[in-house]
Amino acid sequence: TLPKLRDPNPNVAANVLKTVGVLSRVGGAELVKFKDEIFPLMMEALQDQRSSTKRRVATRTLGLLVQHTGTVIQPYQSYPELLDIMLSRMKTESAPDIRLEHIKVLGILGAMDPHRLRAKVSEPRMAMLGVDKGKAEEGLPGPSSDEYYPTVAVTK
């Protein structure tokens, strides 16, 4: 639906993203219908190493889109890789204004239960490794694991 987001000219793509952000302010409820088409393109734009302008606008637009459509936390559930993308971009981004925008967008996206998020992200990894989910849940993680204390508190 938005072929110009993949335009070789990053300024064209950045302007399309900016337009999506403006549209989200005006008709956020209508854009919810297209989120499954917009979000993957948005995540692709967040990772574009060729243009800091495109990354800056993509980050800002992601925040506007989530804020004005009311889809907080839901993007993490639909796109588990989104959090990894945001955190890795925040660590590696050289432009301080884009890093600051990432922090704002993470705040807009909202907090998700870290244990639930790890479980959701690790399911595909366990399936790739051929680990049976039932057998994996039998044993508790070791005390050095980040998941040990929340798991013990919940199971006891």
Coordinates of C-alpha atoms in Angstrom, one line a residue:
T1 CA 0.0 0.0 0.0
L2 CA 2.9 2.4 0.6
P3 CA 5.5 1.5 -2.1
K4 CA 7.2 4.8 -1.8
L5 CA 8.5 3.8 1.7
R6 CA 10.9 1.6 -0.2
D7 CA 11.9 4.4 -2.6
P8 CA 15.7 4.5 -3.2
N9 CA 15.6 8.3 -2.3
P10 CA 15.4 8.4 1.5
N11 CA 13.9 11.9 1.4
V12 CA 10.8 10.5 -0.5
A13 CA 10.5 7.7 2.0
A14 CA 10.9 10.2 4.9
N15 CA 8.1 12.4 3.5
V16 CA 5.8 9.4 3.1
L17 CA 6.5 8.5 6.7
K18 CA 5.9 12.1 7.8
T19 CA 2.5 12.0 6.0
V20 CA 1.5 8.8 7.8
G21 CA 2.3 10.5 11.1
V22 CA 0.1 13.5 10.2
L23 CA -2.6 11.2 9.0
S24 CA -2.5 9.4 12.4
R25 CA -3.2 12.7 14.1
V26 CA -6.2 13.4 12.0
G27 CA -7.7 9.9 11.5
G28 CA -5.9 7.5 13.9
A29 CA -8.9 5.2 14.2
E30 CA -9.0 4.7 10.4
L31 CA -5.3 3.9 10.3
V32 CA -5.7 1.0 12.7
K33 CA -7.1 -1.0 9.7
F34 CA -3.8 -0.7 7.9
K35 CA -1.4 -1.3 10.9
D36 CA -0.4 -4.7 9.6
E37 CA 0.8 -3.1 6.4
I38 CA 2.3 -0.1 8.0
F39 CA 4.2 -1.5 11.0
P40 CA 6.5 -3.9 9.0
L41 CA 7.5 -1.0 6.7
M42 CA 8.0 1.2 9.7
M43 CA 10.3 -1.3 11.4
E44 CA 12.3 -1.6 8.2
A45 CA 12.6 2.2 8.0
L46 CA 13.8 2.3 11.7
Q47 CA 16.8 0.1 10.7
D48 CA 17.7 1.9 7.5
Q49 CA 21.5 2.7 7.9
R50 CA 21.6 4.8 4.8
S51 CA 19.6 7.8 6.1
S52 CA 19.4 9.3 9.6
T53 CA 16.5 11.5 8.3
K54 CA 14.5 8.4 7.5
R55 CA 15.3 6.8 10.9
R56 CA 14.4 10.0 12.7
V57 CA 11.1 10.4 10.9
A58 CA 10.3 6.7 11.2
T59 CA 10.8 6.9 15.0
R60 CA 8.7 10.0 15.4
T61 CA 6.0 8.5 13.1
L62 CA 5.9 5.3 15.1
G63 CA 5.3 7.3 18.3
L64 CA 2.5 9.3 16.6
L65 CA 0.9 6.2 15.1
V66 CA 0.8 4.4 18.4
Q67 CA -0.3 7.4 20.4
H68 CA -3.1 8.4 18.1
T69 CA -4.4 5.0 17.2
G70 CA -4.4 3.9 20.9
T71 CA -2.5 0.7 20.1
V72 CA -0.1 0.8 23.1
I73 CA 1.6 -2.5 24.1
Q74 CA -0.2 -4.3 21.2
P75 CA 2.7 -3.7 18.8
Y76 CA 5.0 -5.7 21.1
Q77 CA 2.6 -8.6 20.9
S78 CA 2.0 -8.4 17.2
Y79 CA 5.7 -7.7 16.4
P80 CA 7.9 -9.2 19.1
E81 CA 11.0 -8.1 17.2
L82 CA 10.0 -4.4 17.6
L83 CA 11.4 -4.1 21.1
D84 CA 14.7 -5.7 20.0
I85 CA 14.9 -3.3 17.1
M86 CA 14.1 -0.3 19.3
L87 CA 16.6 -1.2 22.0
S88 CA 19.4 -2.1 19.5
R89 CA 18.8 1.1 17.6
M90 CA 18.9 3.1 20.8
K91 CA 22.3 1.6 21.7
T92 CA 23.9 2.0 18.2
E93 CA 22.3 5.3 17.1
S94 CA 24.9 8.0 16.7
A95 CA 22.5 10.9 16.6
P96 CA 21.4 12.0 20.1
D97 CA 18.1 13.4 18.9
I98 CA 17.1 10.0 17.4
R99 CA 18.1 8.2 20.6
L100 CA 16.0 10.6 22.6
E101 CA 13.1 10.0 20.2
H102 CA 13.5 6.3 20.7
I103 CA 13.2 6.8 24.5
K104 CA 10.0 8.8 24.0
V105 CA 8.5 6.1 21.7
L106 CA 9.4 3.4 24.2
G107 CA 7.5 5.4 26.7
I108 CA 4.5 5.8 24.4
L109 CA 4.5 2.1 23.5
G110 CA 4.2 1.3 27.2
A111 CA 5.6 -1.3 29.5
M112 CA 5.0 -5.0 29.0
D113 CA 5.5 -7.7 31.5
P114 CA 9.2 -8.7 30.9
H115 CA 8.5 -12.4 31.8
R116 CA 5.6 -12.6 29.4
L117 CA 7.6 -10.9 26.6
R118 CA 10.6 -13.2 27.1
A119 CA 8.3 -16.2 27.0
K120 CA 6.6 -15.0 23.8
V121 CA 10.0 -14.2 22.1
S122 CA 11.5 -17.5 23.2
E123 CA 8.7 -19.7 21.9
P124 CA 9.8 -19.4 18.2
R125 CA 13.4 -19.9 19.3
M126 CA 12.5 -23.1 21.2
A127 CA 10.6 -24.3 18.2
M128 CA 13.6 -23.6 15.9
L129 CA 15.8 -25.7 18.3
G130 CA 13.2 -28.5 18.4
V131 CA 12.7 -28.1 22.2
D132 CA 9.4 -29.5 23.5
K133 CA 7.6 -26.6 25.4
G134 CA 6.2 -29.0 28.0
K135 CA 9.7 -30.4 28.9
A136 CA 11.2 -26.9 28.9
E137 CA 8.6 -25.8 31.5
E138 CA 9.3 -28.8 33.8
G139 CA 12.6 -27.4 35.1
L140 CA 13.1 -24.1 36.9
P141 CA 15.8 -21.8 35.6
G142 CA 18.9 -21.6 37.7
P143 CA 19.5 -18.9 40.4
S144 CA 21.8 -17.0 38.1
S145 CA 19.0 -16.6 35.5
D146 CA 17.1 -13.3 35.3
E147 CA 13.9 -15.4 35.3
Y148 CA 14.6 -17.4 38.4
Y149 CA 13.1 -15.2 41.1
P150 CA 9.9 -14.2 39.2
T151 CA 9.4 -17.9 38.3
V152 CA 9.9 -19.1 41.9
A153 CA 7.6 -16.3 43.2
V154 CA 4.8 -17.3 40.7
T155 CA 5.2 -21.1 41.1
K156 CA 5.4 -21.2 44.9

